[in-house]
Each structure stands twice: as C-alpha cells, then as structure tokens.
Coordinates of C-alpha atoms in Angstrom, one line a residue:
Chain P
X1 CA -17.5 14.2 28.0
X2 CA -14.7 14.0 30.5
X3 CA -14.2 10.2 29.8
X4 CA -13.6 11.0 26.1
X5 CA -11.0 13.6 27.0
X6 CA -9.3 11.1 29.3
X7 CA -9.2 8.5 26.6
X8 CA -7.6 11.0 24.2
X9 CA -5.1 12.0 26.9
X10 CA -4.2 8.3 27.2
X11 CA -3.7 8.2 23.5
X12 CA -1.4 11.2 23.8
X13 CA 0.6 9.4 26.5
X14 CA 1.2 6.6 24.1
X15 CA 2.1 9.0 21.3
X16 CA 4.6 10.7 23.7
X17 CA 6.1 7.3 24.4
X18 CA 6.7 6.6 20.7
X19 CA 8.1 10.1 20.0
X20 CA 10.4 10.4 23.0
X21 CA 11.5 7.0 24.3
X22 CA 14.8 5.5 23.1
X23 CA 14.2 1.9 24.3
X24 CA 12.5 -0.3 21.8
X25 CA 10.5 -2.1 24.5
X26 CA 9.2 1.2 25.7
X27 CA 8.3 2.1 22.1
X28 CA 6.3 -1.1 21.9
X29 CA 4.6 -0.2 25.2
X30 CA 3.8 3.3 23.8
X31 CA 2.2 1.7 20.8
X32 CA 0.1 -0.7 23.0
X33 CA -1.1 2.2 25.2
X34 CA -2.2 4.1 22.0
X35 CA -4.1 1.1 20.7
X36 CA -5.9 0.5 24.0
X37 CA -6.8 4.2 24.3
X38 CA -8.4 4.0 20.9
X39 CA -10.3 0.8 21.9
X40 CA -11.5 2.5 25.1
X41 CA -12.6 5.5 23.2
X42 CA -14.5 3.3 20.8
X43 CA -16.3 1.4 23.5
X44 CA -17.2 4.6 25.3
X45 CA -18.7 5.9 22.1
X46 CA -21.2 3.1 22.1
X47 CA -22.1 3.4 25.8
X48 CA -25.6 4.7 26.7
X49 CA -26.5 5.9 30.1
X50 CA -28.8 3.4 31.8
X51 CA -28.8 1.1 28.7
X52 CA -29.3 -2.7 28.9
X53 CA -27.4 -5.4 27.1
X54 CA -28.3 -5.4 23.4
X55 CA -30.0 -8.8 23.3
X56 CA -33.4 -9.1 21.8
X57 CA -35.9 -11.1 23.8
X58 CA -39.7 -11.2 24.0
X59 CA -40.5 -9.2 27.2
X60 CA -38.8 -5.9 26.6
X61 CA -40.7 -2.8 27.4
X62 CA -41.0 -0.4 24.5
X63 CA -38.5 2.5 24.6
X64 CA -35.8 0.4 26.3
X65 CA -32.3 2.0 25.8
X66 CA -29.7 -0.4 24.4
X67 CA -26.0 -0.1 24.6
X68 CA -24.8 0.2 21.0
X69 CA -23.5 -3.3 20.1
X70 CA -21.5 -2.4 17.0
X71 CA -18.5 -0.7 18.7
X72 CA -18.2 -3.7 21.1
X73 CA -18.0 -6.1 18.2
X74 CA -15.5 -3.9 16.4
X75 CA -13.3 -3.3 19.5
X76 CA -13.2 -7.1 20.0
X77 CA -11.8 -7.4 16.5
X78 CA -9.4 -4.5 17.1
X79 CA -8.1 -6.1 20.3
X80 CA -7.3 -9.3 18.4
X81 CA -5.5 -7.4 15.7
X82 CA -3.7 -5.5 18.4
X83 CA -2.6 -8.9 19.9
X84 CA -1.2 -9.9 16.5
X85 CA 0.8 -6.7 16.0
X86 CA 2.0 -6.6 19.6
X87 CA 3.3 -10.2 19.4
X88 CA 5.1 -9.5 16.2
X89 CA 6.6 -6.3 17.5
X90 CA 7.9 -7.9 20.7
X91 CA 9.3 -10.9 19.0
X92 CA 11.2 -8.5 16.7
X93 CA 12.5 -6.6 19.7
X94 CA 13.9 -9.9 21.1
X95 CA 15.5 -10.7 17.7
X96 CA 17.0 -7.3 17.5
X97 CA 18.4 -7.7 21.0
X98 CA 20.0 -11.0 19.9
X99 CA 21.6 -9.3 16.9
X100 CA 22.6 -5.9 18.3
X101 CA 23.0 -6.7 22.1
X102 CA 21.0 -3.5 23.0
X103 CA 17.5 -2.1 23.2
X104 CA 18.7 1.5 22.5
X105 CA 17.6 2.8 19.1
X106 CA 20.5 5.2 19.0
X107 CA 22.8 2.2 18.8
X108 CA 20.7 0.2 16.3
X109 CA 21.8 2.2 13.3
X110 CA 23.0 0.0 10.4
X111 CA 20.7 1.8 8.0
X112 CA 21.9 5.1 6.7
X113 CA 20.3 8.2 5.3
Chain F
X1 CA -22.4 -11.5 -8.0
X2 CA -20.5 -13.7 -5.7
X3 CA -17.3 -13.5 -7.8
X4 CA -16.3 -10.6 -5.5
X5 CA -16.0 -12.9 -2.6
X6 CA -13.5 -15.1 -4.4
X7 CA -10.9 -12.3 -4.4
X8 CA -10.7 -12.6 -0.7
X9 CA -11.5 -16.3 0.0
X10 CA -9.1 -17.8 -2.6
X11 CA -5.9 -16.2 -1.4
X12 CA -7.0 -16.5 2.3
X13 CA -7.7 -20.2 1.8
X14 CA -4.5 -20.7 -0.1
X15 CA -2.6 -19.1 2.7
X16 CA -4.0 -21.5 5.3
X17 CA -3.4 -24.6 3.1
X18 CA 0.1 -23.7 2.1
X19 CA 1.9 -24.5 5.3
X20 CA 0.5 -28.1 5.0
X21 CA 1.1 -28.4 1.3
X22 CA 4.7 -27.2 1.6
X23 CA 5.4 -29.9 4.2
X24 CA 4.6 -32.5 1.6
X25 CA 6.9 -31.1 -1.0
X26 CA 8.7 -27.8 -1.1
X27 CA 8.2 -27.3 -4.8
X28 CA 4.5 -27.7 -4.5
X29 CA 4.3 -24.4 -2.8
X30 CA 5.6 -22.7 -6.0
X31 CA 2.9 -24.3 -8.0
X32 CA 0.1 -23.5 -5.6
X33 CA 1.3 -19.9 -5.1
X34 CA 1.4 -19.3 -8.8
X35 CA -1.8 -21.1 -9.6
X36 CA -3.7 -18.9 -7.0
X37 CA -2.3 -15.6 -8.3
X38 CA -3.1 -16.7 -11.9
X39 CA -6.6 -17.6 -10.9
X40 CA -7.0 -14.2 -9.2
X41 CA -5.8 -12.4 -12.3
X42 CA -8.3 -14.4 -14.4
X43 CA -11.1 -13.5 -12.0
X44 CA -10.2 -9.8 -12.0
X45 CA -10.0 -9.6 -15.8
X46 CA -13.3 -11.5 -16.1
X47 CA -14.9 -9.3 -13.4
X48 CA -13.8 -6.0 -15.0
X49 CA -15.0 -7.1 -18.4
X50 CA -18.4 -8.4 -17.2
X51 CA -19.0 -5.3 -15.0
X52 CA -17.9 -3.0 -17.9
X53 CA -17.8 0.1 -15.8
X54 CA -20.9 -0.5 -13.8
X55 CA -21.1 -0.8 -10.0
X56 CA -21.5 -4.3 -8.7
X57 CA -22.5 -4.8 -5.0
X58 CA -22.4 -8.0 -3.1
X59 CA -24.2 -8.3 0.3
X60 CA -22.3 -10.8 2.4
X61 CA -24.6 -13.4 3.9
X62 CA -27.6 -12.0 2.0
X63 CA -28.2 -9.1 4.4
X64 CA -29.7 -6.7 1.9
X65 CA -30.2 -3.1 2.9
X66 CA -33.6 -2.4 4.5
X67 CA -35.2 0.8 3.3
X68 CA -31.8 1.8 1.7
X69 CA -30.0 1.6 5.0
X70 CA -27.4 -1.2 4.9
X71 CA -27.6 -3.7 7.8
X72 CA -24.8 -6.1 6.8
X73 CA -21.3 -6.0 5.2
X74 CA -21.1 -5.3 1.6
X75 CA -18.4 -5.6 -1.0
X76 CA -18.4 -3.1 -3.8
X77 CA -16.7 -3.2 -7.2
X78 CA -17.0 -0.1 -9.2
X79 CA -14.7 1.3 -11.9
X80 CA -12.0 2.4 -9.4
X81 CA -12.0 -0.9 -7.5
X82 CA -11.9 -2.8 -10.8
X83 CA -8.9 -0.9 -12.0
X84 CA -7.1 -1.4 -8.7
X85 CA -7.9 -5.1 -8.6
X86 CA -6.6 -5.6 -12.1
X87 CA -3.2 -4.0 -11.4
X88 CA -2.8 -5.6 -8.0
X89 CA -3.4 -9.1 -9.4
X90 CA -1.2 -8.5 -12.5
X91 CA 1.7 -7.4 -10.3
X92 CA 1.0 -10.3 -7.8
X93 CA 1.2 -12.9 -10.6
X94 CA 4.4 -11.7 -12.2
X95 CA 6.0 -11.3 -8.7
X96 CA 5.1 -14.9 -7.7
X97 CA 6.5 -16.0 -11.1
X98 CA 9.8 -14.2 -10.3
X99 CA 9.8 -15.6 -6.7
X100 CA 10.1 -19.2 -7.9
X101 CA 13.8 -18.8 -8.5
X102 CA 14.6 -15.7 -6.5
X103 CA 13.3 -17.0 -3.2
X104 CA 15.4 -20.1 -3.4
X105 CA 18.1 -17.9 -1.8
X106 CA 16.0 -17.9 1.4
X107 CA 14.8 -20.9 3.4
X108 CA 11.2 -22.0 3.7
X109 CA 9.3 -21.0 0.6
X110 CA 6.1 -22.3 2.1
X111 CA 6.0 -19.6 4.7
X112 CA 6.9 -17.0 2.1
X113 CA 3.9 -17.8 -0.1
X114 CA 1.7 -18.0 3.0
X115 CA 2.6 -14.4 4.0
X116 CA 2.4 -13.3 0.4
X117 CA -1.1 -14.7 -0.2
X118 CA -2.2 -13.1 3.1
X119 CA -0.9 -9.8 1.8
X120 CA -2.8 -10.2 -1.5
X121 CA -6.0 -11.2 0.3
X122 CA -5.7 -8.0 2.4
X123 CA -5.1 -5.9 -0.6
X124 CA -8.1 -7.3 -2.5
X125 CA -10.1 -6.9 0.7
X126 CA -9.2 -3.2 1.1
X127 CA -10.1 -2.5 -2.5
X128 CA -13.5 -4.3 -2.3
X129 CA -14.8 -3.5 1.1
X130 CA -17.7 -1.2 1.3
X131 CA -17.4 -0.2 4.9
X132 CA -14.8 1.5 6.9
X133 CA -14.2 -1.1 9.6
X134 CA -13.6 -4.0 7.1
X135 CA -11.3 -1.7 5.3
X136 CA -9.3 -1.3 8.5
X137 CA -9.3 -5.1 9.2
X138 CA -8.0 -5.9 5.7
X139 CA -5.5 -3.0 5.9
X140 CA -4.1 -4.6 9.1
X141 CA -3.9 -8.0 7.5
X142 CA -1.8 -6.5 4.7
X143 CA 0.3 -4.5 7.1
X144 CA 1.1 -7.5 9.4
X145 CA 2.0 -9.7 6.5
X146 CA 4.2 -7.0 5.0
X147 CA 6.0 -6.4 8.4
X148 CA 6.9 -10.0 8.4
X149 CA 7.9 -10.1 4.8
X150 CA 10.2 -7.1 5.1
X151 CA 12.2 -9.0 7.7
X152 CA 12.0 -12.3 5.8
X153 CA 15.8 -12.5 5.7
X154 CA 16.0 -11.9 9.5
X155 CA 19.4 -10.1 9.3
X156 CA 20.3 -7.1 11.3
X157 CA 19.3 -4.5 8.8
X158 CA 16.0 -6.2 7.9
X159 CA 14.9 -6.5 11.5
X160 CA 15.8 -2.8 12.1
X161 CA 13.9 -1.7 9.0
X162 CA 10.9 -3.8 9.8
X163 CA 10.8 -2.6 13.4
X164 CA 10.7 1.0 12.2
X165 CA 8.0 0.1 9.7
X166 CA 6.0 -1.6 12.5
X167 CA 6.2 1.4 14.9
X168 CA 5.2 3.9 12.2
X169 CA 2.6 1.5 10.6
X170 CA 1.1 0.8 14.1
X171 CA 0.9 4.6 14.8
X172 CA -0.9 5.0 11.4
X173 CA -3.3 2.2 12.2
X174 CA -4.1 3.7 15.7
X175 CA -4.8 7.1 14.1
X176 CA -7.0 5.5 11.5
X177 CA -8.9 3.5 14.1
X178 CA -9.4 6.7 16.2
X179 CA -10.6 8.4 13.1
X180 CA -13.1 5.5 12.6
X181 CA -14.3 5.9 16.2
X182 CA -14.9 9.6 15.9
X183 CA -16.5 9.1 12.5
X184 CA -18.9 6.5 13.9
X185 CA -19.8 8.6 16.8
X186 CA -20.7 11.5 14.6
X187 CA -22.4 9.8 11.7
X188 CA -23.7 6.6 13.4
X189 CA -22.7 4.4 10.5
X190 CA -19.6 2.8 9.1
X191 CA -20.9 1.9 5.6
X192 CA -19.2 4.3 3.2
X193 CA -22.2 4.7 1.0
X194 CA -24.5 5.4 3.9
X195 CA -22.0 7.7 5.6
X196 CA -21.7 9.7 2.4
X197 CA -25.5 10.4 2.6
X198 CA -25.3 11.2 6.3
X199 CA -22.5 13.7 5.7
X200 CA -24.3 15.2 2.8
X201 CA -27.1 15.9 5.3
X202 CA -25.2 17.2 8.3
X203 CA -22.4 18.9 6.3
X204 CA -18.7 19.2 7.3
X205 CA -19.1 19.7 11.0
X206 CA -16.0 20.1 13.2
X207 CA -16.1 16.5 14.4
X208 CA -16.5 15.1 10.9
X209 CA -13.5 17.2 9.8
X210 CA -11.5 16.1 12.9
X211 CA -12.1 12.5 11.8
X212 CA -11.0 13.6 8.3
X213 CA -7.7 15.0 9.8
X214 CA -7.1 11.7 11.6
X215 CA -7.7 9.7 8.3
X216 CA -5.5 12.1 6.4
X217 CA -2.6 11.6 8.8
X218 CA -3.1 7.8 9.1
X219 CA -3.4 7.1 5.3
X220 CA -0.7 9.6 4.4
X221 CA 1.6 7.6 6.7
X222 CA 0.7 4.5 4.9
X223 CA 1.2 6.1 1.5
X224 CA 4.5 7.6 2.7
X225 CA 3.9 11.1 1.3
X226 CA 6.5 13.6 2.6
X227 CA 6.5 14.5 5.5
X228 CA 5.2 11.0 6.5
X229 CA 7.8 9.1 4.5
X230 CA 10.5 8.2 7.1
X231 CA 9.9 4.4 7.1
X232 CA 9.7 3.8 3.4
X233 CA 13.4 4.2 2.4
X234 CA 14.3 1.7 5.0
X235 CA 11.5 -0.8 4.7
X236 CA 11.3 -1.2 0.9
X237 CA 15.0 -1.9 0.2
X238 CA 15.3 -4.3 3.2
X239 CA 12.7 -6.7 1.9
X240 CA 13.4 -9.4 -0.6
X241 CA 13.2 -8.0 -4.2
X242 CA 9.8 -9.5 -5.1
X243 CA 8.3 -8.0 -1.9
X244 CA 9.9 -4.7 -2.6
X245 CA 8.2 -4.8 -5.9
X246 CA 4.8 -5.5 -4.2
X247 CA 5.3 -2.9 -1.5
X248 CA 6.4 -0.1 -3.8
X249 CA 4.2 -1.2 -6.7
X250 CA 0.9 -1.7 -5.1
X251 CA 0.8 -1.8 -1.3
X252 CA 1.5 1.9 -0.7
X253 CA -1.2 2.8 -3.2
X254 CA -3.8 0.4 -2.0
X255 CA -3.3 1.2 1.7
X256 CA -2.7 4.9 1.2
X257 CA -3.8 6.6 -1.9
X258 CA -6.9 4.4 -2.6
X259 CA -8.6 4.9 0.8
X260 CA -7.7 8.6 0.7
X261 CA -9.5 9.0 -2.7
X262 CA -12.4 6.8 -1.6
X263 CA -13.0 8.8 1.6
X264 CA -12.4 12.3 0.5
X265 CA -14.0 12.1 -3.0
X266 CA -16.9 9.6 -2.4
X267 CA -17.7 10.0 1.3
X268 CA -16.8 13.5 2.3
X269 CA -17.2 15.1 -1.0
X270 CA -14.2 17.0 -2.3
X271 CA -13.7 20.6 -1.3
X272 CA -11.1 23.2 -2.5
X273 CA -9.4 22.9 0.9
X274 CA -8.9 19.1 0.6
X275 CA -7.8 19.5 -3.0
X276 CA -5.2 22.0 -1.9
X277 CA -3.9 19.7 0.8
X278 CA -3.6 16.8 -1.8
X279 CA -1.8 19.0 -4.3
X280 CA 0.7 20.5 -1.9
X281 CA 1.5 17.1 -0.4
X282 CA 1.9 15.8 -3.9
X283 CA 4.2 18.6 -5.1
X284 CA 6.4 18.5 -1.9
X285 CA 6.7 14.7 -2.3
X286 CA 7.7 15.0 -6.0
X287 CA 10.4 17.5 -5.4
X288 CA 11.9 16.4 -2.1
X289 CA 11.6 12.7 -3.0
X290 CA 13.6 13.2 -6.2
X291 CA 16.2 15.3 -4.4
X292 CA 16.7 12.7 -1.7
X293 CA 17.0 10.0 -4.5
X294 CA 19.7 11.9 -6.3
X295 CA 22.2 11.5 -3.5
X296 CA 21.7 7.7 -3.0
X297 CA 24.2 5.1 -4.0
X298 CA 22.3 2.0 -2.9
X299 CA 20.3 0.7 -5.9
X300 CA 17.1 -0.3 -4.0
X301 CA 17.2 2.7 -1.7
X302 CA 17.3 5.0 -4.6
X303 CA 14.3 3.3 -6.1
X304 CA 12.5 3.6 -2.8
X305 CA 13.0 7.4 -2.8
X306 CA 11.7 7.6 -6.3
X307 CA 8.5 5.8 -5.1
X308 CA 7.8 8.7 -2.8
X309 CA 8.4 11.1 -5.7
X310 CA 6.2 9.2 -8.1
X311 CA 3.3 8.9 -5.6
X312 CA 3.5 12.6 -5.5
X313 CA 2.5 12.8 -9.1
X314 CA -0.5 10.5 -8.5
X315 CA -1.7 12.6 -5.6
X316 CA -1.1 15.8 -7.5
X317 CA -3.1 14.6 -10.5
X318 CA -6.0 13.3 -8.4
X319 CA -6.0 16.5 -6.2
X320 CA -6.6 18.7 -9.2
X321 CA -10.1 17.4 -9.2
X322 CA -10.7 17.9 -12.9
X323 CA -11.7 14.9 -15.0
X324 CA -8.4 15.1 -16.9
X325 CA -6.3 15.4 -13.7
X326 CA -8.0 12.4 -12.0
X327 CA -7.6 10.4 -15.2
X328 CA -3.9 11.3 -15.3
X329 CA -3.4 10.5 -11.6
X330 CA -5.0 7.1 -11.8
X331 CA -3.2 6.3 -15.1
X332 CA 0.1 7.3 -13.4
X333 CA -0.8 5.1 -10.4
X334 CA -1.1 1.9 -12.5
X335 CA 1.9 2.9 -14.7
X336 CA 4.0 3.4 -11.6
X337 CA 2.9 0.0 -10.3
X338 CA 4.3 -1.6 -13.5
X339 CA 7.6 0.2 -14.0
X340 CA 8.5 0.5 -10.3
X341 CA 7.9 -3.2 -9.8
X342 CA 10.0 -3.9 -12.8
X343 CA 12.8 -1.7 -11.5
X344 CA 12.8 -3.5 -8.1
X345 CA 12.9 -6.8 -9.9
X346 CA 15.8 -5.6 -12.0
X347 CA 17.6 -4.6 -8.8
X348 CA 16.7 -8.0 -7.4
X349 CA 18.3 -9.7 -10.5
X350 CA 21.5 -7.6 -10.0
X351 CA 21.6 -8.7 -6.4
X352 CA 20.9 -12.3 -7.4
X353 CA 23.8 -12.3 -9.8
X354 CA 26.3 -10.2 -7.9
X355 CA 25.2 -10.0 -4.3
X356 CA 25.6 -6.3 -4.0
X357 CA 23.4 -3.2 -4.3
X358 CA 26.1 -0.6 -4.2
X359 CA 26.0 1.3 -7.5
X360 CA 29.7 2.2 -7.2
X361 CA 30.8 -1.5 -7.0
X362 CA 28.8 -2.5 -10.0
X363 CA 29.5 -1.8 -13.7
X364 CA 29.3 -3.1 -17.2
X365 CA 26.6 -5.6 -16.6
X366 CA 24.8 -4.9 -19.9
X367 CA 26.9 -7.4 -21.8
X368 CA 26.6 -10.1 -19.1
X369 CA 22.9 -9.7 -18.3
X370 CA 21.2 -8.5 -21.6
X371 CA 17.6 -9.2 -20.5
X372 CA 18.0 -7.5 -17.1
X373 CA 19.8 -4.6 -18.8
X374 CA 17.3 -4.1 -21.6
X375 CA 14.2 -4.3 -19.3
X376 CA 15.8 -1.9 -16.8
X377 CA 16.3 0.6 -19.6
X378 CA 12.7 0.3 -20.6
X379 CA 11.7 0.9 -17.0
X380 CA 14.1 3.8 -16.5
X381 CA 12.8 5.5 -19.6
X382 CA 9.2 4.9 -18.4
X383 CA 9.8 6.4 -14.9
X384 CA 11.7 9.3 -16.4
X385 CA 8.8 10.0 -18.7
X386 CA 10.3 9.6 -22.2
X387 CA 8.0 8.8 -25.1
X388 CA 6.6 6.4 -26.1
X389 CA 6.7 4.6 -22.8
X390 CA 3.7 4.6 -20.4
X391 CA 5.2 7.0 -17.9
X392 CA 5.4 9.7 -20.6
X393 CA 1.6 9.6 -21.3
X394 CA 0.5 9.8 -17.7
X395 CA 2.9 12.6 -16.7
X396 CA 1.9 14.5 -19.9
X397 CA -1.7 14.3 -18.9
X398 CA -1.0 15.4 -15.3
X399 CA 1.0 18.4 -16.5
X400 CA -1.6 19.4 -19.1
X401 CA -4.3 19.1 -16.5
X402 CA -2.2 21.3 -14.1
X403 CA -2.0 24.0 -16.9
X404 CA -5.7 23.7 -17.7
X405 CA -6.6 24.1 -14.0
X406 CA -4.4 27.2 -13.9
X407 CA -1.8 25.7 -11.6
X408 CA 1.3 26.8 -13.5
X409 CA 3.6 26.6 -10.6
X410 CA 2.7 22.9 -10.0
X411 CA 3.1 22.2 -13.7
X412 CA 6.6 23.6 -13.7
X413 CA 7.6 21.8 -10.5
X414 CA 6.2 18.5 -12.0
X415 CA 8.4 19.0 -15.1
X416 CA 11.5 19.8 -12.9
X417 CA 10.8 16.6 -10.9
X418 CA 10.6 14.6 -14.2
X419 CA 14.0 16.0 -15.4
X420 CA 15.7 15.2 -12.1
X421 CA 14.2 11.7 -12.3
X422 CA 15.8 11.2 -15.7
X423 CA 19.2 12.4 -14.4
X424 CA 19.0 10.0 -11.5
X425 CA 18.2 7.1 -13.7
X426 CA 21.0 8.0 -16.2
X427 CA 23.3 7.6 -13.2
X428 CA 21.8 4.1 -12.4
X429 CA 22.2 3.0 -16.0
X430 CA 25.8 4.3 -16.3
X431 CA 27.0 2.8 -13.0
X432 CA 25.2 -0.6 -13.2
X433 CA 24.9 -1.5 -16.8
X434 CA 27.3 0.6 -18.9
X435 CA 30.7 1.8 -17.7
X436 CA 33.6 -0.7 -18.0
X437 CA 33.1 -4.2 -16.8
X438 CA 34.9 -4.8 -13.5
X439 CA 37.2 -7.7 -13.1
X440 CA 35.2 -9.4 -10.3
X441 CA 32.0 -9.5 -12.4
X442 CA 33.7 -11.5 -15.2
X443 CA 31.8 -14.7 -14.4
X444 CA 28.4 -13.1 -13.9
X445 CA 25.5 -14.8 -15.7
X446 CA 22.0 -13.9 -16.7
X447 CA 19.3 -14.8 -14.2
X448 CA 17.2 -17.9 -14.6
X449 CA 14.5 -18.2 -17.2
X450 CA 11.4 -17.5 -15.1
X451 CA 12.8 -14.4 -13.7
X452 CA 13.6 -13.2 -17.2
X453 CA 10.0 -14.0 -18.3
X454 CA 8.5 -12.0 -15.5
X455 CA 10.8 -9.0 -16.3
X456 CA 10.0 -9.2 -20.0
X457 CA 6.3 -9.2 -19.4
X458 CA 6.6 -6.1 -17.2
X459 CA 8.7 -4.4 -19.9
X460 CA 6.1 -5.2 -22.6
X461 CA 3.4 -3.7 -20.3
X462 CA 5.6 -0.6 -19.9
X463 CA 5.7 -0.2 -23.7
X464 CA 2.1 -1.2 -24.4
X465 CA 0.2 0.6 -21.6
X466 CA 0.0 3.8 -23.6
X467 CA -2.7 1.9 -25.5
X468 CA -5.0 2.2 -22.5
X469 CA -5.7 5.8 -23.6
X470 CA -7.4 4.5 -26.8
X471 CA -11.1 5.3 -26.4
X472 CA -12.3 1.7 -26.7
X473 CA -9.9 0.3 -24.0
X474 CA -10.2 3.4 -21.8
X475 CA -14.0 3.0 -21.7
X476 CA -13.7 -0.2 -19.6
X477 CA -10.6 0.6 -17.6
X478 CA -9.5 4.2 -16.9
X479 CA -12.7 6.1 -17.8
X480 CA -15.0 4.4 -15.3
X481 CA -12.4 4.7 -12.5
X482 CA -11.9 8.4 -13.1
X483 CA -15.7 8.8 -13.3
X484 CA -16.1 7.2 -9.8
X485 CA -14.0 9.9 -8.3
X486 CA -15.2 12.8 -10.5
X487 CA -18.9 12.1 -9.8
X488 CA -18.0 11.9 -6.1
X489 CA -21.2 11.7 -4.0
X490 CA -23.2 9.7 -6.5
X491 CA -21.3 6.7 -5.1
X492 CA -24.0 6.3 -2.4
X493 CA -26.8 6.0 -5.0
X494 CA -24.8 3.6 -7.2
X495 CA -24.0 1.3 -4.3
X496 CA -27.3 1.2 -2.4
X497 CA -29.6 1.9 -5.4
X498 CA -32.6 4.1 -5.3

C-alpha cells in the first residue's frame, strides 16, 4: 500500500511543479514527473508478490503466480507517448526562448484576456 | 466487418506517405489529402447506412471473446459512434477543401496534411475503440497532432498558445492515465463492455468512483468546460483557420464530451449525482462562456469563447438523462460542429482577405465579400438559435427537455444564454460585414473558389440539418445514437453478445 501512496505523492510533486513554477523548463519537468508517477503507479498495480515472468512454457507448476503482463505492455506504450509529448514540449520551449528571450511565463504574455 | 479498420488505417497510412508524396510535387499533397478525407466520408456514410442503428463489433486480429470475456482489442461502431464518425468526416472533408487555398499562406503543405491526417486518424480511433487504453492512445495521437497544428505558423503568439495547450493537455492526459490505472486495478479489465459488467457486479465502490473523478477532471479539461477552459481561448484562435474549425468543431467533442458520455452512461451507469455534475457544468459553461465572449474584440477569440458556451448546451442536454434531453444534446453537438466550423472558416476568409482579426478595424465587407458575408449570417443565426436554422431546433429540444424534467432554472438560463449569443453575433455582423466600408478595405476581394464552395456547403448543412428530425432520417442517425446513451448498460450485451 505504501508504494501506491508514494507514487501518488510523486504525482502531486509534479502537479505542484505545474501549478507553482514560473519557468517553462520547470513546467515541462513537472509534467514529466507527473507522467512517470502515473507509469510507476500502473506498473505497481500489475505487480504480484513472488510472481514470475508472465511467459508460458511447458514445465510450470500449477498455481504459479504471474506478474500481470497487461500493465507492463501499456506502460511501455505510455512511455513512448510520453517521449513524444516531452520532445514536442521541450522543442517549443527552445522556440519560445528564441522569440521572447526568456523562460519566465510572466514575461511571455502576448495573448490577452 | 473490417470496414471499421479502414477509418484508422487509411488516414494513418496517408499521413506516413504524404511527406514522400509532397517531395515529388507540392500540389500532389492537396489531391491526396482531399482524396483521403473524401474516402473516409464515403466509408462513414456507407457504414452508417449498412449498420442502420445496429451495433457492429470488429475483433482486431481475430481474437474473439472467450466465454464472453474479451481477450483482444475490439472496435465498436454503434449508433453514437456512427453519428460521431459521420460528423467528424464531413467536417474533415470540407476543411481539407478549404485548406487547398488557405494553407498556401504557410509553407510546407505536405507537413500540414500529414499532421491533419494524423489528427483525423486519432479522432476516428477514439470514436471506434472499444477499450479504455486504445482510447487513451488515440486521444494522445490527436492531441500531439493538434499541439503541432496550433503552432503551425510558429510566430510568438502561436507558440505561446500551443505551450499553454500542451501543459494543460498533458495534465489532462496524466489524469486520464492515472484514472485508467486505478480503474484497471479495481475492475481488472480495460474493455469498456466487460468493465461495464464488472461495475454492475461490484457497484460504485469508492475506488471506482475515484477513477471516475479522475476521468471527469481529465476529460472536462479536454472538453474545456468551465472551470477547465483556460487553454481554449488561446489555442483555438492561434491555429490556422481550418484547424480552428477542426478543433472547435470536432476535437473538443470527440476528446471530451464523447468519452465522458461513453464512460458515465455506458460503463458506470448514470446516477442522479453524475447527472447533476453534468448539468451544473453545462449551465455554468453556457452563462460564463457567453459573458466572456461578449467583451471580446478579436473575431476568432470571440468564437472560441462561444465554443465553451455551446458545449455547455450539449452537456446540459445529455446530463438531463431523459430521451428527449439526450437527443437534443447530441443534435446540438453535431449542429455546433457545423456552424462553429463555418464561423471559423468565415473568420479565416476575413483574415485571408484583410490580414486582421480585430473587429474594430474591419467594416463593410458585405459588399466586397458576398459569399463570406451571406454564409456567416447563416452561421450566426444558427448559433444564436433563430428559426429555421439547425441551432434553433436543437436548442428548442434542450429547453423543452429541461422543462419536462422539471429543471425550470436551467431552462431559463439556457434561454438567457441564447439571447446573449444573439447579441454577441449581432455585434460581429455589424462590425465586420455591415457598418461603413473603411477606406483601406477598398480593394478587398472575395476569397478563392474552393474556399467559397466549402463555406457554401457548410451553410447549406446549417439550413438543411433541421431535416434530421424527420422520423425516417432520425431513425438511422440521431435516434440510435440517443438510444445508446439512454439504454446505458445494455451496451455490454450489444457489444459482446449473449
């Protein structure tokens, strides 16, 4: 149980970063921390105490405990998606720095309302 | 029926081929882009007619369910999916038609069509996918493509808007994925139909509801309902006009409203508490959205605030939970797709001709741009809910449904929202199209032929869509869609059989 609480705490750390930080690079880092906390949570959800790798072969004793393979497959996909979003986000941060000469979101304010 | 797979494969394949094709010849990308969206529209019309309101399930790779428990991925097209597919692909075709001339302002059309088709593939995927994780993957494909498209002009404002959109969109995705993790841990399945059975068995336990709260927050962020709306008024105006039309017209609905309906009606089973949340979010969005719109002087920003307000009507109607309310909500959803896309294209035409979006700088364009002017009047009357345009019928149904359900307050607020919308669009019409012609717009000309065609077709749809309420037409489009939501938990039986 404690690991789940820690994963959620990590998620909240990321959320704190997004809500409080003013530097766009730090915002990106907050988002990444949040994504990884979710991935961690998901993998932990599939973990079984004393389970083996979920591979079917002939000489398995009946009643063997498997680790749930589905979350692992899903997290792998989620990590790849995370890579895509992170790359896009960081490249935008660089572009914004070229245009505005700052990483501070208080100074990046051409949009009104 | 493997037709369902084509909705995803065709645009995805097109997106990968386009960078090569556009190398050969820039103008080829126009042809390929339009051909693919036309093909998709044909497939969706064909699919909806052959399915005629029944549920069609396709098991990817032939992994059929064993003893009613799904083991593979399945794609599902029922009434609701059919209706959404139809509207997404109609808007996509007309928007690509419009892009042929409009996107000549920007460099590299090949990349534009690549991203556009990725977005369409994602949208079709979200609509068709029968399990939660695929829904998430397609949702991310759409989101990433739209982040890039919002910033397609890579100017200061576009980058800023897109960054904001990315941070909030990323937060929404993280919330949704966390929801999926909690959901999976509790129910042990990700298939929507299977999960719906499991939840019917264990009931709404605290963990199931916690996942529900995460979904609600995540998808409301994607749908930009107030108080989750902060990104929309920046992101939608910053995009090129055809993309604004896609984003406001279909993306917020497919990524936000559709999964909310699917989850809470078909998987969770609707309860009075969830209905109340839907209705309150809807009414708050209607009123605040329209008030925020009233004070805007940027053409596209004003339209973006109206999107928030109009999505409020959709959610209010669906949240009523009565057959009439759901029908009205879904009808307003497709109507809004049509008239809001048209309005954004009109704004795009004005920008194309004059290079400004400031209402105060424009004036008297009616004489110079008769097609843009006339179509924008049709769209403005539709969004304001004047008869006989399509917006009138759907708003009427929603308001009547509110009264029937005994929600007099919501009905009154919906009427007030509609009147304020009319006021706001009278302002647009006066400042942009009527008023005296300013000296500097003397040489303005009507936009090219294809852009006119696209706008005229949208305008005809605005006028004609009231016909969808005729019993014969409604029986294959609106009625099956509303039934899917109204019959709620029967979804599992329809998809998995037995």
